Tab-separated table of C-alpha atoms and ligand atoms in Angstrom:
chain	number	residue	atom	x	y	z
D	236	MET	CA	0.000	0.000	0.000
D	237	ALA	CA	1.196	3.490	-0.824
D	238	VAL	CA	0.301	7.108	-0.223
D	239	LEU	CA	-0.316	9.225	-3.287
D	240	LEU	CA	1.111	12.730	-3.057
D	241	ALA	CA	-0.762	14.794	-5.649
D	242	GLY	CA	1.410	17.820	-6.403
D	243	GLY	CA	4.146	16.008	-4.531
D	244	ALA	CA	7.071	17.353	-6.587
D	245	GLY	CA	6.661	20.828	-5.073
D	246	PHE	CA	8.114	22.494	-2.004
D	247	ILE	CA	5.923	20.936	0.687
D	248	GLY	CA	5.283	17.707	-1.250
D	249	THR	CA	8.948	16.747	-1.554
D	250	HIS	CA	9.561	17.297	2.167
D	251	THR	CA	6.434	15.275	2.931
D	252	ALA	CA	7.601	12.485	0.615
D	253	VAL	CA	10.853	12.233	2.589
D	254	GLU	CA	8.979	11.915	5.888
D	255	PHE	CA	6.545	9.283	4.564
D	256	LEU	CA	9.432	7.268	3.103
D	257	ASN	CA	11.369	7.545	6.370
D	258	ALA	CA	8.265	6.332	8.220
D	259	GLY	CA	8.191	3.201	6.027
D	260	TYR	CA	5.402	4.099	3.581
D	261	ASP	CA	5.661	3.596	-0.162
D	262	VAL	CA	5.202	6.885	-1.999
D	263	VAL	CA	3.652	7.659	-5.385
D	264	ILE	CA	3.888	11.227	-6.704
D	265	ALA	CA	1.586	12.710	-9.353
D	266	ASP	CA	2.618	16.127	-10.615
D	267	ASN	CA	2.478	17.949	-13.952
D	268	LEU	CA	5.649	19.904	-13.055
D	269	TYR	CA	3.782	23.182	-13.566
D	270	ASN	CA	5.678	24.687	-10.644
D	271	SER	CA	8.361	22.099	-9.908
D	272	LYS	CA	11.185	20.055	-11.399
D	273	SER	CA	11.625	16.305	-11.678
D	274	ALA	CA	15.109	16.795	-10.153
D	275	ALA	CA	13.355	17.429	-6.838
D	276	VAL	CA	11.846	13.928	-6.921
D	277	ARG	CA	15.253	12.403	-7.665
D	278	ARG	CA	16.667	14.237	-4.668
D	279	VAL	CA	13.939	12.795	-2.434
D	280	GLU	CA	15.140	9.355	-3.554
D	281	GLU	CA	18.737	10.312	-2.915
D	282	ILE	CA	18.005	11.597	0.626
D	283	THR	CA	15.990	8.533	1.636
D	284	GLY	CA	17.708	5.797	-0.388
D	285	ARG	CA	14.235	4.688	-1.508
D	286	SER	CA	12.495	4.921	-4.845
D	287	VAL	CA	9.359	6.884	-5.652
D	288	ALA	CA	6.860	6.039	-8.390
D	289	PHE	CA	6.521	9.302	-10.329
D	290	TYR	CA	3.613	10.060	-12.685
D	291	GLU	CA	3.954	13.229	-14.739
D	292	ILE	CA	0.226	13.856	-15.145
D	293	ASP	CA	-2.327	16.611	-14.749
D	294	VAL	CA	-4.279	15.707	-11.624
D	295	CYS	CA	-7.422	17.206	-13.228
D	296	ASP	CA	-7.207	14.386	-15.789
D	297	LYS	CA	-9.437	11.619	-14.408
D	298	ASP	CA	-8.317	9.037	-16.966
D	299	ALA	CA	-4.672	9.584	-16.074
D	300	LEU	CA	-5.613	9.191	-12.400
D	301	ARG	CA	-7.555	6.004	-13.189
D	302	LYS	CA	-4.448	4.544	-14.826
D	303	LEU	CA	-2.383	5.458	-11.772
D	304	PHE	CA	-4.902	3.975	-9.338
D	305	SER	CA	-5.128	0.790	-11.375
D	306	GLU	CA	-1.336	0.374	-11.343
D	307	GLN	CA	-0.738	1.344	-7.696
D	308	SER	CA	-2.430	0.330	-4.477
D	309	ILE	CA	-3.256	3.699	-2.914
D	310	GLU	CA	-4.374	3.734	0.727
D	311	ALA	CA	-4.504	7.511	1.134
D	312	VAL	CA	-4.112	10.687	-0.892
D	313	VAL	CA	-2.353	13.829	0.247
D	314	HIS	CA	-3.506	16.637	-2.005
D	315	PHE	CA	-1.035	19.470	-2.644
D	316	ALA	CA	-1.830	19.948	-6.340
D	317	GLY	CA	-2.727	23.562	-6.857
D	318	MET	CA	-1.514	26.935	-8.050
D	319	LYS	CA	-0.577	29.204	-5.173
D	320	ALA	CA	0.471	32.679	-6.330
D	321	VAL	CA	-1.941	35.135	-4.743
D	322	GLY	CA	-1.353	38.038	-7.184
D	323	GLU	CA	-1.503	35.769	-10.226
D	324	SER	CA	-4.819	34.364	-8.995
D	325	VAL	CA	-6.316	37.865	-9.136
D	326	ALA	CA	-5.185	38.208	-12.768
D	327	LYS	CA	-6.146	34.642	-13.799
D	328	PRO	CA	-9.122	33.648	-11.629
D	329	LEU	CA	-10.599	31.117	-14.076
D	330	GLN	CA	-7.305	29.257	-14.357
D	331	TYR	CA	-7.075	29.120	-10.549
D	332	TYR	CA	-10.662	27.945	-10.000
D	333	SER	CA	-10.400	25.445	-12.839
D	334	ASN	CA	-7.112	23.941	-11.697
D	335	ASN	CA	-7.434	24.106	-7.925
D	336	LEU	CA	-11.013	22.846	-7.783
D	337	GLY	CA	-10.543	20.501	-10.759
D	338	THR	CA	-7.738	18.575	-9.041
D	339	THR	CA	-9.887	18.032	-5.936
D	340	ILE	CA	-12.975	16.916	-7.859
D	341	ALA	CA	-10.960	14.544	-10.054
D	342	LEU	CA	-9.187	13.042	-7.054
D	343	LEU	CA	-12.397	12.512	-5.055
D	344	THR	CA	-14.148	10.998	-8.089
D	345	VAL	CA	-11.393	8.515	-8.874
D	346	MET	CA	-10.756	7.712	-5.200
D	347	LYS	CA	-14.394	6.689	-4.879
D	348	GLU	CA	-14.188	4.498	-7.975
D	349	PHE	CA	-11.180	2.681	-6.524
D	350	GLY	CA	-12.407	2.468	-2.920
D	351	CYS	CA	-9.789	4.842	-1.526
D	352	ARG	CA	-11.411	6.629	1.420
D	353	CYS	CA	-8.795	8.911	2.874
D	354	ILE	CA	-7.707	12.391	1.760
D	355	VAL	CA	-5.499	14.943	3.494
D	356	PHE	CA	-5.804	18.400	1.977
D	357	SER	CA	-3.412	21.379	1.979
D	358	SER	CA	-5.595	24.182	3.208
D	359	SER	CA	-4.421	27.524	4.490
D	360	ALA	CA	-4.866	29.930	7.370
D	361	THR	CA	-6.091	32.355	4.703
D	362	VAL	CA	-9.604	30.816	5.075
D	363	TYR	CA	-9.954	32.475	8.494
D	364	GLY	CA	-10.366	35.814	6.698
D	365	LYS	CA	-9.630	39.082	8.418
D	366	SER	CA	-12.238	39.371	11.176
D	367	ASN	CA	-11.225	36.630	13.590
D	368	PRO	CA	-8.997	37.578	16.546
D	369	VAL	CA	-5.665	35.788	17.129
D	370	PRO	CA	-4.880	33.086	18.046
D	371	LEU	CA	-6.952	31.370	15.380
D	372	PHE	CA	-8.982	28.329	16.480
D	373	GLU	CA	-10.491	25.725	14.143
D	374	THR	CA	-13.916	26.431	15.662
D	375	MET	CA	-13.912	30.037	14.429
D	376	PRO	CA	-16.050	30.841	11.393
D	377	ARG	CA	-14.316	30.918	8.056
D	378	GLY	CA	-14.108	34.458	6.722
D	379	GLU	CA	-14.128	36.364	3.459
D	380	CYS	CA	-11.057	35.670	1.337
D	381	THR	CA	-9.355	38.573	-0.400
D	382	ASN	CA	-8.315	36.769	-3.593
D	383	PRO	CA	-9.267	33.809	-5.829
D	384	TYR	CA	-6.400	31.667	-4.476
D	385	GLY	CA	-7.835	31.996	-0.969
D	386	TRP	CA	-11.335	31.235	-2.221
D	387	THR	CA	-10.095	28.034	-3.871
D	388	LYS	CA	-8.898	26.872	-0.438
D	389	TRP	CA	-12.248	27.850	1.080
D	390	MET	CA	-14.203	26.078	-1.675
D	391	ASN	CA	-12.001	22.977	-1.627
D	392	GLU	CA	-12.635	22.652	2.101
D	393	GLN	CA	-16.366	22.851	1.389
D	394	ILE	CA	-16.160	20.279	-1.415
D	395	ILE	CA	-14.323	17.810	0.822
D	396	MET	CA	-16.702	18.422	3.742
D	397	ASP	CA	-19.717	17.854	1.473
D	398	ALA	CA	-18.158	14.704	-0.012
D	399	CYS	CA	-17.612	13.387	3.525
D	400	THR	CA	-21.239	14.104	4.407
D	401	ALA	CA	-22.417	12.214	1.327
D	402	ASP	CA	-20.110	9.247	1.895
D	403	PRO	CA	-19.906	8.196	5.556
D	404	GLU	CA	-16.804	6.072	4.880
D	405	LEU	CA	-14.766	8.960	3.490
D	406	SER	CA	-12.354	10.841	5.722
D	407	GLY	CA	-10.971	14.249	4.875
D	408	VAL	CA	-8.391	15.965	7.018
D	409	LEU	CA	-8.156	19.651	6.156
D	410	LEU	CA	-4.779	20.856	7.334
D	411	ARG	CA	-4.723	24.640	7.626
D	412	TYR	CA	-1.089	25.543	7.160
D	413	PHE	CA	0.231	28.741	8.629
D	414	ASN	CA	3.531	29.966	7.075
D	415	PRO	CA	5.761	27.077	5.975
D	416	ILE	CA	9.425	28.032	5.544
D	417	GLY	CA	12.915	26.514	5.828
D	418	ALA	CA	14.194	23.435	4.052
D	419	HIS	CA	15.366	19.877	4.666
D	420	GLU	CA	18.526	19.911	6.752
D	421	SER	CA	20.466	18.082	4.014
D	422	GLY	CA	20.238	21.233	1.880
D	423	ARG	CA	19.183	19.041	-1.097
D	424	ILE	CA	15.515	20.049	-1.265
D	425	GLY	CA	13.913	23.410	-0.577
D	426	GLU	CA	11.693	26.164	-1.917
D	427	ASP	CA	12.375	27.220	-5.518
D	428	PRO	CA	9.910	29.954	-6.473
D	429	GLN	CA	9.696	31.041	-10.110
D	430	GLY	CA	10.370	34.753	-10.635
D	431	ILE	CA	10.209	37.265	-7.817
D	432	PRO	CA	9.192	35.538	-4.570
D	433	ASN	CA	5.849	36.681	-3.132
D	434	ASN	CA	6.569	35.360	0.338
D	435	ILE	CA	9.028	36.838	2.751
D	436	PHE	CA	11.269	33.887	3.515
D	437	PRO	CA	12.435	32.973	-0.008
D	438	PHE	CA	12.880	36.696	-0.612
D	439	ILE	CA	15.211	36.917	2.398
D	440	THR	CA	17.229	33.853	1.351
D	441	GLN	CA	17.635	35.293	-2.166
D	442	VAL	CA	18.828	38.611	-0.712
D	443	ALA	CA	21.220	36.671	1.525
D	444	VAL	CA	22.934	35.021	-1.473
D	445	GLY	CA	22.981	38.226	-3.550
D	446	ARG	CA	20.230	37.324	-6.021
D	447	ARG	CA	18.275	40.407	-4.910
D	448	PRO	CA	19.694	43.657	-3.532
D	449	GLN	CA	17.340	44.242	-0.620
D	450	LEU	CA	14.133	43.273	1.115
D	451	THR	CA	11.175	45.645	1.184
D	452	ILE	CA	9.324	45.391	4.484
D	453	PHE	CA	5.638	45.907	3.778
D	454	GLY	CA	4.789	48.436	6.482
D	455	ASP	CA	6.215	49.210	9.934
D	456	ASP	CA	3.159	51.038	11.237
D	457	TYR	CA	0.877	48.121	12.150
D	458	ASP	CA	-0.581	47.950	15.620
D	459	THR	CA	1.948	45.285	16.668
D	460	PRO	CA	4.829	45.585	19.183
D	461	ASP	CA	7.436	46.627	16.578
D	462	GLY	CA	5.002	47.826	13.882
D	463	THR	CA	5.657	44.976	11.417
D	464	GLY	CA	3.370	42.080	10.484
D	465	ILE	CA	3.242	38.983	12.674
D	466	ARG	CA	2.992	35.437	11.311
D	467	ASP	CA	3.225	31.865	12.565
D	468	TYR	CA	6.231	30.489	10.685
D	469	ILE	CA	6.536	26.718	10.690
D	470	HIS	CA	9.478	24.589	9.568
D	471	VAL	CA	8.514	22.669	6.423
D	472	VAL	CA	9.879	19.426	7.936
D	473	ASP	CA	7.581	19.801	10.953
D	474	LEU	CA	4.717	20.483	8.561
D	475	ALA	CA	5.652	17.382	6.546
D	476	LYS	CA	5.514	15.262	9.700
D	477	GLY	CA	2.020	16.611	10.379
D	478	HIS	CA	0.860	14.847	7.182
D	479	VAL	CA	2.420	11.569	8.286
D	480	ALA	CA	0.467	11.871	11.541
D	481	ALA	CA	-2.738	12.808	9.702
D	482	VAL	CA	-2.985	9.632	7.566
D	483	PRO	CA	-3.429	7.079	10.401
D	484	TYR	CA	-5.816	9.516	12.113
D	485	ALA	CA	-7.882	9.803	8.931
D	486	LYS	CA	-7.959	6.034	8.468
D	487	LYS	CA	-9.519	5.646	11.909
D	488	HIS	CA	-11.895	8.627	11.786
D	489	PRO	CA	-14.305	8.989	8.852
D	490	GLY	CA	-15.740	12.447	8.317
D	491	ALA	CA	-14.136	15.832	7.756
D	492	LYS	CA	-11.777	17.369	10.298
D	493	VAL	CA	-10.090	20.758	10.247
D	494	ILE	CA	-6.690	20.980	11.944
D	495	ASN	CA	-4.349	23.970	12.216
D	496	ILE	CA	-0.712	23.260	11.491
D	497	GLY	CA	1.318	26.010	13.081
D	498	THR	CA	3.588	26.564	16.052
D	499	GLY	CA	1.144	28.754	17.986
D	500	LYS	CA	3.809	31.458	18.145
D	501	GLY	CA	3.840	34.769	16.283
D	502	THR	CA	7.026	36.293	14.849
D	503	SER	CA	7.331	39.809	13.418
D	504	VAL	CA	9.140	40.714	10.206
D	505	PHE	CA	11.858	42.495	12.188
D	506	GLU	CA	12.302	39.446	14.448
D	507	MET	CA	12.596	37.249	11.365
D	508	VAL	CA	15.218	39.480	9.725
D	509	ASN	CA	17.214	39.817	12.962
D	510	THR	CA	17.152	36.080	13.655
D	511	PHE	CA	18.194	35.265	10.081
D	512	GLU	CA	21.129	37.690	10.314
D	513	ARG	CA	22.268	36.425	13.721
D	514	VAL	CA	22.025	32.699	12.973
D	515	ASN	CA	23.675	32.885	9.567
D	516	GLY	CA	26.112	35.766	10.062
D	517	VAL	CA	24.824	37.650	6.989
D	518	LYS	CA	23.333	41.113	6.500
D	519	ILE	CA	19.864	41.477	5.001
D	520	PRO	CA	19.624	45.053	3.713
D	521	TYR	CA	16.049	46.306	3.801
D	522	VAL	CA	13.867	49.341	3.169
D	523	ILE	CA	10.468	50.080	4.647
D	524	GLY	CA	7.745	50.190	2.003
D	525	GLU	CA	3.981	50.555	1.845
D	526	ARG	CA	1.652	48.002	3.395
D	527	ARG	CA	0.736	45.212	0.934
D	528	PRO	CA	-2.984	45.221	0.091
D	529	GLY	CA	-4.781	42.307	1.754
D	530	ASP	CA	-2.132	41.786	4.461
D	531	LEU	CA	-3.246	41.152	8.029
D	532	PRO	CA	-1.381	42.674	10.963
D	533	GLU	CA	-1.300	39.353	12.822
D	534	SER	CA	-1.950	35.693	12.082
D	535	TYR	CA	-1.011	32.779	14.300
D	536	ALA	CA	-2.552	29.481	15.266
D	537	ASN	CA	-3.864	27.868	18.325
D	538	ALA	CA	-2.155	24.523	17.697
D	539	ASP	CA	-3.765	22.432	20.463
D	540	GLU	CA	-6.030	20.412	18.191
D	541	ALA	CA	-3.095	18.954	16.253
D	542	GLU	CA	-1.522	17.815	19.525
D	543	LYS	CA	-4.795	16.393	20.794
D	544	LEU	CA	-5.891	14.569	17.631
D	545	LEU	CA	-2.638	13.757	15.867
D	546	GLY	CA	-0.134	13.745	18.738
D	547	TRP	CA	1.786	16.241	16.622
D	548	HIS	CA	3.420	19.530	17.515
D	549	ALA	CA	6.115	21.611	15.884
D	550	GLU	CA	9.594	20.840	17.203
D	551	LYS	CA	11.891	23.097	15.228
D	552	THR	CA	12.763	26.669	16.151
D	553	LEU	CA	12.890	29.867	14.124
D	554	GLU	CA	16.684	29.501	14.276
D	555	ASP	CA	16.413	26.046	12.650
D	556	MET	CA	14.180	27.491	9.919
D	557	CYS	CA	16.663	30.297	9.191
D	558	ARG	CA	19.698	28.012	9.243
D	559	ASP	CA	18.155	25.296	7.059
D	560	GLY	CA	16.611	27.757	4.584
D	561	TYR	CA	19.920	29.564	4.157
D	562	ARG	CA	21.808	26.278	3.717
D	563	TRP	CA	19.453	25.250	0.909
D	564	GLN	CA	19.837	28.639	-0.824
D	565	THR	CA	23.643	28.765	-0.504
D	566	LEU	CA	24.027	25.209	-1.817
D	567	ASN	CA	21.486	25.861	-4.606
D	568	PRO	CA	21.630	29.610	-5.296
D	569	MET	CA	19.491	29.234	-8.425
D	570	GLY	CA	17.256	26.518	-6.955
D	571	TYR	CA	16.936	23.284	-8.939
D	572	GLY	CA	17.866	25.179	-12.079
D	573	GLY	CA	21.375	26.000	-10.790
B	236	NAD	P1	4.281	24.151	-4.949
B	236	NAD	O1	3.838	25.003	-6.070
B	236	NAD	O2	5.736	24.024	-4.699
B	236	NAD	O3	3.659	22.672	-5.091
B	236	NAD	C1	2.418	22.435	-5.726
B	236	NAD	C2	2.676	21.355	-6.770
B	236	NAD	O4	1.439	21.064	-7.430
B	236	NAD	C3	3.668	21.791	-7.851
B	236	NAD	O5	4.684	20.805	-7.950
B	236	NAD	C4	2.821	21.865	-9.123
B	236	NAD	O6	3.567	21.530	-10.267
B	236	NAD	C5	1.725	20.876	-8.802
B	236	NAD	N1	0.466	21.076	-9.534
B	236	NAD	C6	-0.295	22.197	-9.626
B	236	NAD	N2	-1.381	21.960	-10.376
B	236	NAD	C7	-1.308	20.643	-10.775
B	236	NAD	C8	-2.113	19.809	-11.577
B	236	NAD	N3	-3.241	20.251	-12.149
B	236	NAD	N4	-1.719	18.527	-11.760
B	236	NAD	C9	-0.576	18.062	-11.214
B	236	NAD	N5	0.229	18.802	-10.448
B	236	NAD	C10	-0.132	20.090	-10.228
B	236	NAD	O7	3.537	24.668	-3.629
B	236	NAD	P2	3.771	24.284	-2.111
B	236	NAD	O8	4.292	25.473	-1.416
B	236	NAD	O9	4.488	22.987	-2.029
B	236	NAD	O10	2.258	24.116	-1.657
B	236	NAD	C11	1.610	22.863	-1.675
B	236	NAD	C12	0.145	23.070	-1.359
B	236	NAD	O11	0.034	23.706	-0.087
B	236	NAD	C13	-0.584	23.986	-2.349
B	236	NAD	O12	-1.899	23.503	-2.523
B	236	NAD	C14	-0.597	25.316	-1.642
B	236	NAD	O13	-1.663	26.122	-2.053
B	236	NAD	C15	-0.758	24.873	-0.189
B	236	NAD	N6	-0.291	25.886	0.762
B	236	NAD	C16	0.982	26.376	0.638
B	236	NAD	C17	1.421	27.360	1.527
B	236	NAD	C18	2.822	27.928	1.390
B	236	NAD	O14	3.093	28.971	2.011
B	236	NAD	N7	3.743	27.318	0.642
B	236	NAD	C19	0.575	27.813	2.540
B	236	NAD	C20	-0.711	27.270	2.650
B	236	NAD	C21	-1.133	26.289	1.752
B	237	UD1	C1	0.720	35.209	1.847
B	237	UD1	C2	-0.616	35.377	1.150
B	237	UD1	C3	-1.560	34.273	1.633
B	237	UD1	C4	-0.948	32.896	1.359
B	237	UD1	C5	0.449	32.818	2.024
B	237	UD1	C6	1.154	31.529	1.704
B	237	UD1	C7	-0.972	37.726	0.551
B	237	UD1	C8	-1.739	38.968	0.889
B	237	UD1	N1	-1.154	36.697	1.413
B	237	UD1	O1	0.520	35.245	3.230
B	237	UD1	O2	-2.799	34.357	0.968
B	237	UD1	O3	-1.766	31.870	1.898
B	237	UD1	O4	1.253	33.928	1.552
B	237	UD1	O5	1.455	31.453	0.342
B	237	UD1	O6	-0.267	37.651	-0.430
B	237	UD1	N2	6.467	40.693	3.819
B	237	UD1	C9	7.360	41.729	3.661
B	237	UD1	N3	8.091	41.787	2.516
B	237	UD1	C10	7.989	40.850	1.516
B	237	UD1	C11	7.058	39.798	1.679
B	237	UD1	C12	6.301	39.770	2.831
B	237	UD1	O7	7.499	42.574	4.540
B	237	UD1	O8	8.684	40.969	0.480
B	237	UD1	C13	5.714	40.603	5.079
B	237	UD1	C14	4.199	40.599	4.916
B	237	UD1	O9	3.695	41.901	4.972
B	237	UD1	C15	3.776	39.744	6.125
B	237	UD1	C16	4.940	38.769	6.317
B	237	UD1	O10	6.058	39.365	5.667
B	237	UD1	O11	3.669	40.541	7.278
B	237	UD1	C17	4.679	37.391	5.713
B	237	UD1	O12	4.321	37.552	4.329
B	237	UD1	P1	4.178	36.276	3.351
B	237	UD1	O13	5.373	35.416	3.480
B	237	UD1	O14	3.836	36.789	1.995
B	237	UD1	O15	2.947	35.456	3.958
B	237	UD1	P2	1.439	35.919	4.295
B	237	UD1	O16	1.282	37.378	4.188
B	237	UD1	O17	1.065	35.293	5.593
């Protein structure tokens, strides 16, 4: 029996593949390489000394999924397959809705045909919207999203919840990720964004290796202790382990379950920059810019539910995230293309 990682060649998928392989699972990856490289899958094999069955397919393509399911014995699906650039989703909403909802509908359809009853989905803290106070609890109402990418997460949660209601044997674990950063400690796999990074951490690592001259901090006048935005950064390896914990939980508990995956701790942009500089002994030049539209002053999880249900909590520190992310970027200054 194997786990299928849909979109598993990407940043979070490759780290998750390593943790499943290390835990003794067989791993199948389906990815159309829209935002990833096959080299990343080879590196997963190199790190673990195990092989991965790789299908270069569009996960919206039900026939391609049927072929995969007929060739592999899939006990659970972890669904990462989606487009994730917030700004691009505003410019190309139809592409985002079509792809991000299409992958989920195709997976659920083919899973049902093949009797696979377990899906773990990559959701996001973005579904909490902007009206809930921090820390964010799973019991809080979902809010209004500010962009099509966020709405696809919101709608995918709804689709999986409705599918679980209709099929009492189906289990869907909706993992709401906070801000995944860092890289595997080997320095062989990591985040490799195309073009100018949208998120702060890959931007900092690219400044650190000289790919970009400086960071722009999006506002220092928020109502936070140092005026900069606060987020719950989580090491991608901790996040990966959360998926390994979610599969046995899902197998035992039919129905839909929402679980935050964060550390429960908020870190400001200034704290992030200072920690990165101190741990790695590099300077990160920065300027203060305008606030970014749609940004929240603060977002961090209450992470108790993950401990209670999955026996999982984050173990790595902000220092680990900064050290491991910088190691990946220094060893691979141009990502997988370098
Ligand atoms: P990523 O872009 O590195 O990985 C997504 C993978 O899905 C890529 O390899 C891409 O090629 C693949 N993909 C996209 N559409 C596909 C399709 N139709 N068929 C097959 N493969 C397809 O992104 P990531 O950072 O690893 O994120 C993984 C998931 O987690 C995404 O769904 C993302 O929205 C979600 N998420 C990410 C973050 C974050 O900060 N990175 C936060 C919250 C949620
Ligand atoms: C962003 C997205 C969110 C998505 C998440 C993960 C927006 C408005 N939000 O969230 O929908 O789920 O990424 O992909 O795009 N910052 C800077 N300078 C930068 C980049 C960011 O100062 O160059 C600041 C931001 O203002 C924020 C913090 O750093 O305070 C974290 O930003 P980022 O990494 O983009 O994550 P989110 O804003 O949480």
